Short mmCIF file of N, CA and C in Angstrom, two decimals:
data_model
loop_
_atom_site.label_atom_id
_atom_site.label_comp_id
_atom_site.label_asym_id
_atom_site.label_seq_id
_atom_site.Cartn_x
_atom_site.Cartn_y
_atom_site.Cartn_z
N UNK F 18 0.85 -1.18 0.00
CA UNK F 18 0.00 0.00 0.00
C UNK F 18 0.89 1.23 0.00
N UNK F 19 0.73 2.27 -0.99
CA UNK F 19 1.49 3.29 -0.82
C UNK F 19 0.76 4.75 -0.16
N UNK F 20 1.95 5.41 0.15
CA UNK F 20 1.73 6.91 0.91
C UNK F 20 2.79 7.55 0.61
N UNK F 21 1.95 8.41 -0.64
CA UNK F 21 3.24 9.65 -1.33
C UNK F 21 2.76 10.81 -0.60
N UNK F 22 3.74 11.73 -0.68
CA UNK F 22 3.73 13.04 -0.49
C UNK F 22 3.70 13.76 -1.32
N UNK F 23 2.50 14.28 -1.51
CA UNK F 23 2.18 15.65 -3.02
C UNK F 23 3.34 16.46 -2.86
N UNK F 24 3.49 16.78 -3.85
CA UNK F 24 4.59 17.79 -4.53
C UNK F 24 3.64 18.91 -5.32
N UNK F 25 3.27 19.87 -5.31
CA UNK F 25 2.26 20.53 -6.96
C UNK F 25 1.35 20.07 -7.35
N UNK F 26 0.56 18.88 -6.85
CA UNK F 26 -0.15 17.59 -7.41
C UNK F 26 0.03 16.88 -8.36
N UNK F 27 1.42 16.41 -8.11
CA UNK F 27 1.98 15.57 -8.80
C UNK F 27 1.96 14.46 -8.85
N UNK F 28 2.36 14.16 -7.61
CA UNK F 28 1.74 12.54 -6.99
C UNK F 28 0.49 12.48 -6.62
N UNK F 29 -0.20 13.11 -6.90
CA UNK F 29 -2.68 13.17 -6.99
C UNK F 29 -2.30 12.97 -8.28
N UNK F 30 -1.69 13.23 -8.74
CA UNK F 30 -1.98 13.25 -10.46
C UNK F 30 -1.88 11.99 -11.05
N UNK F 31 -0.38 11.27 -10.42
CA UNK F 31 -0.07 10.28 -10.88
C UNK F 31 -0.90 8.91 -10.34
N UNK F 32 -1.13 8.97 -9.08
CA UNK F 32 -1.45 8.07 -7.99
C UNK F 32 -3.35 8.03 -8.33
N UNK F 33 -4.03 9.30 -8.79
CA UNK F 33 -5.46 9.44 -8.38
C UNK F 33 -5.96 9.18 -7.80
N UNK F 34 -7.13 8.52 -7.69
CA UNK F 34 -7.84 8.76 -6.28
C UNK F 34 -7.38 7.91 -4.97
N UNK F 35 -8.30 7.71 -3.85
CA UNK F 35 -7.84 7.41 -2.94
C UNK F 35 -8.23 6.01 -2.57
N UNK F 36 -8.63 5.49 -3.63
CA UNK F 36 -8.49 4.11 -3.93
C UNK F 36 -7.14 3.15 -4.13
N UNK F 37 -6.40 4.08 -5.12
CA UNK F 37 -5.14 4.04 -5.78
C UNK F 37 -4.06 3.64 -4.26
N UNK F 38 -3.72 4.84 -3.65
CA UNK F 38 -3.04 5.42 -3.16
C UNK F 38 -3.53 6.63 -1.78
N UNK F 39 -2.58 6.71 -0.77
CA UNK F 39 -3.01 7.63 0.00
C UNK F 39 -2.29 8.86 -0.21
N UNK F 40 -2.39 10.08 -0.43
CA UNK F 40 -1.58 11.25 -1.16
C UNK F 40 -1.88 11.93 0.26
N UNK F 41 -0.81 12.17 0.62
CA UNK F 41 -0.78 13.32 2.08
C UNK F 41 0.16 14.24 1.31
N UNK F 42 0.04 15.89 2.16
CA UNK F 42 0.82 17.05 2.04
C UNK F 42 2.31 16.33 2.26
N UNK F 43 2.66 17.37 1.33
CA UNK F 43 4.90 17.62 1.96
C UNK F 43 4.67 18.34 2.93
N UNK F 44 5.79 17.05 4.42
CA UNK F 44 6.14 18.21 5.00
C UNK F 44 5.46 18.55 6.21
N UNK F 45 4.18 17.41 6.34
CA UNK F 45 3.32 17.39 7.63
C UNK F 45 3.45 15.80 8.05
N UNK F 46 4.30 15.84 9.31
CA UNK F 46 4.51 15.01 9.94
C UNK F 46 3.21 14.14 10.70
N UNK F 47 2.00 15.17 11.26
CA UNK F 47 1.15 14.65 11.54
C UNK F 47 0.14 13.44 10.24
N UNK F 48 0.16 14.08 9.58
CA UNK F 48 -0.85 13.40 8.72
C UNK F 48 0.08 12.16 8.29
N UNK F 49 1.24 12.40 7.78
CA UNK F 49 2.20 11.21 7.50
C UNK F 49 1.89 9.74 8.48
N UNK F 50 1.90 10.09 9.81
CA UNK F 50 1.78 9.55 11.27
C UNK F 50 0.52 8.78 11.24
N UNK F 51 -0.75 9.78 10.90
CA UNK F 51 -1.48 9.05 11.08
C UNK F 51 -2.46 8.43 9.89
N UNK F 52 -1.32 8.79 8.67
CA UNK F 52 -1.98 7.67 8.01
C UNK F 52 -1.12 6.50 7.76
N UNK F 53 -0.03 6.39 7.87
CA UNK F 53 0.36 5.05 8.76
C UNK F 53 0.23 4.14 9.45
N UNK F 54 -0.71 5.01 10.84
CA UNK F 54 -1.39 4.29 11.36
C UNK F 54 -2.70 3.40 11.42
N UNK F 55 -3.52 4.53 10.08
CA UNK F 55 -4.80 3.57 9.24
C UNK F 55 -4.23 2.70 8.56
N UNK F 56 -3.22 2.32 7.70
CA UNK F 56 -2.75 1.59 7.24
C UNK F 56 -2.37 0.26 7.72
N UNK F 57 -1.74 0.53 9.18
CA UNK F 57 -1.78 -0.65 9.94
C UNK F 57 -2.74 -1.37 10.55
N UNK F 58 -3.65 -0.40 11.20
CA UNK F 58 -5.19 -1.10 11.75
C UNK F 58 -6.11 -1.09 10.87
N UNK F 59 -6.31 -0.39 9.48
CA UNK F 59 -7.32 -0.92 9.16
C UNK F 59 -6.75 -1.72 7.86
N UNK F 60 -7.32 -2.89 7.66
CA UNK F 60 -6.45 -4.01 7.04
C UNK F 60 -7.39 -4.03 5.53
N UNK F 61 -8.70 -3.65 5.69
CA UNK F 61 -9.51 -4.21 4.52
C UNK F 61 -8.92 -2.55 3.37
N UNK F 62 -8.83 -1.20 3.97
CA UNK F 62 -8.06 -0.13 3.64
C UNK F 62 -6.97 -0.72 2.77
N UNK F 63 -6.11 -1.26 3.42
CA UNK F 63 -4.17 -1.99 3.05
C UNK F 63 -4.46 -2.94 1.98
N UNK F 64 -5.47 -3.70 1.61
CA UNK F 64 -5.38 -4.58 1.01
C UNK F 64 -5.86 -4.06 -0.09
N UNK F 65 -7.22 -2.75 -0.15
CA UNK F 65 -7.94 -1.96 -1.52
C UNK F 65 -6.68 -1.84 -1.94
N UNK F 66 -5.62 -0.72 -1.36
CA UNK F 66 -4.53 -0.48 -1.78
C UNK F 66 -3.56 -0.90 -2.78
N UNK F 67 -3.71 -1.44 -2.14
CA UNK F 67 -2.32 -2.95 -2.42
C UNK F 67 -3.16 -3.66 -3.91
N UNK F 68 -4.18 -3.86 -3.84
CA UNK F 68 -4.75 -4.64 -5.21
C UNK F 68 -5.34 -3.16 -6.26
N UNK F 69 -5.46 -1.83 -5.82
CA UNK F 69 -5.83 -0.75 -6.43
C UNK F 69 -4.30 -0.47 -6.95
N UNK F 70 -3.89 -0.39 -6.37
CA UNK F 70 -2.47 0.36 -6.84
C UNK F 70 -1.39 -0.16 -8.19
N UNK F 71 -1.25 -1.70 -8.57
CA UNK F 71 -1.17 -1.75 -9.75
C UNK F 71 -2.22 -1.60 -11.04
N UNK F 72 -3.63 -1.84 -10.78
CA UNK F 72 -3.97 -1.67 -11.73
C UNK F 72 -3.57 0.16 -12.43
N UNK F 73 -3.82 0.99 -11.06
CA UNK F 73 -3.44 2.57 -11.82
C UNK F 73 -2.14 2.54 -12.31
N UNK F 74 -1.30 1.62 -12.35
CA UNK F 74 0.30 1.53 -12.50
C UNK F 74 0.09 1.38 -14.08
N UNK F 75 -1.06 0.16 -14.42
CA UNK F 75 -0.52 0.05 -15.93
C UNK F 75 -1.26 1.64 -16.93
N UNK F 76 -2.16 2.61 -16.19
CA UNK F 76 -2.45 3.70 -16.72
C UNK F 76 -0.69 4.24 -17.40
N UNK F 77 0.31 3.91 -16.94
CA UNK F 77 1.74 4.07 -17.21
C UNK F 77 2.28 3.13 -17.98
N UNK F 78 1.82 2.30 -18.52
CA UNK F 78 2.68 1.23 -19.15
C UNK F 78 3.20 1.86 -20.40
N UNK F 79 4.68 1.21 -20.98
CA UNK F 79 5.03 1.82 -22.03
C UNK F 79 4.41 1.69 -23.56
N UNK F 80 3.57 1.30 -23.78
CA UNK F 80 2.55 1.09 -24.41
C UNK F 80 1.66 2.24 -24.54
N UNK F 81 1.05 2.44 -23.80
CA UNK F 81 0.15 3.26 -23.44
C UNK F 81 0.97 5.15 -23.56
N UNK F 82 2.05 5.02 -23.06
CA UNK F 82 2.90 6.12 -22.70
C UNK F 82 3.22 6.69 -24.45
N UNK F 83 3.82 5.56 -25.09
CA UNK F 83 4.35 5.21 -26.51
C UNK F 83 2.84 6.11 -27.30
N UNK F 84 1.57 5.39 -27.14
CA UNK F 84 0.68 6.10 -28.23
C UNK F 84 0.14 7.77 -27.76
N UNK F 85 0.24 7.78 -26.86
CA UNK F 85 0.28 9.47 -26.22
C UNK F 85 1.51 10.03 -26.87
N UNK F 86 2.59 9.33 -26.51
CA UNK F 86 3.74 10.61 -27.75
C UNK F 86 3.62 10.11 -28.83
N UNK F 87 2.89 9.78 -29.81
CA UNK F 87 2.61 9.33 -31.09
C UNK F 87 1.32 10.33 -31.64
N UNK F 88 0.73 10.53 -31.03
CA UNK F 88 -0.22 11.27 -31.34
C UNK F 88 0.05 12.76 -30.84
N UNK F 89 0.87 13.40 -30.26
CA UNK F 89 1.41 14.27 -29.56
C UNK F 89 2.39 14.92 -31.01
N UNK F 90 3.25 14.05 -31.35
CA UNK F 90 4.88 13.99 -32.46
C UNK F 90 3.73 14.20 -33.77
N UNK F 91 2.63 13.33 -33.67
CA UNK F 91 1.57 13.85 -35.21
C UNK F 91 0.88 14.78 -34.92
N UNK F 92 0.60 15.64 -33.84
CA UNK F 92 -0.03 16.60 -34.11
C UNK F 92 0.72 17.87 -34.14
N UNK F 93 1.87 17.23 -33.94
CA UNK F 93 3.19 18.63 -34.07
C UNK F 93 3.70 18.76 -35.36
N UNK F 94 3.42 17.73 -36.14
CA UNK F 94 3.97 17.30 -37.55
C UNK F 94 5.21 16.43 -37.51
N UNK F 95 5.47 16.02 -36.36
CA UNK F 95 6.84 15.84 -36.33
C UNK F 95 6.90 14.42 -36.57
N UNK F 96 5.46 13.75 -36.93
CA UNK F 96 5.84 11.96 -37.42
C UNK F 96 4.28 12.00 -38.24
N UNK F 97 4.67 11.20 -39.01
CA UNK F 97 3.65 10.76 -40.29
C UNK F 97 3.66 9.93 -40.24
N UNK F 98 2.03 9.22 -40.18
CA UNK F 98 1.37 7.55 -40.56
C UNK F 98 1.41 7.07 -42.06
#
């Protein structure tokens, strides 16, 4: 189960909702603390996680990454089908 620390909403961006991932502030020790601590006691939480969190992973696969700059490089002109 992961717990990033937003940057700009960078890691909300990447991670999305709170299914995915738990996204706490940079930089606040409290919230860090205690979502750690949901993590440990509540178990059915750790496990959404844990089985949520790769599927948003393949939203990244290089595949997927590959036809976004393909269509990006053709609408710049910079590659032809």
């Amino acid at each position: 189960a992961c717990i990033a620390c937003d940057y700009k909403g960078r890691q909300r961006e990447i991670c999305g909702d709170d299914n995915n991932a738990l996204v706490i502030p940079s930089d606040d020790i409290e919230v860090m603390t205690s979502s750690i601590e949901e993590l440990i006691l509540n178990e059915d939480k750790r496990k959404m996680l844990q089985r949520n969190a790769p599927v948003r992973a393949q939203e990244f696969s290089l595949d997927k990454i590959m036809r976004i700059w393909d269509v990006i490089f053709y609408d710049l002109g910079l590659l032809e089908y």
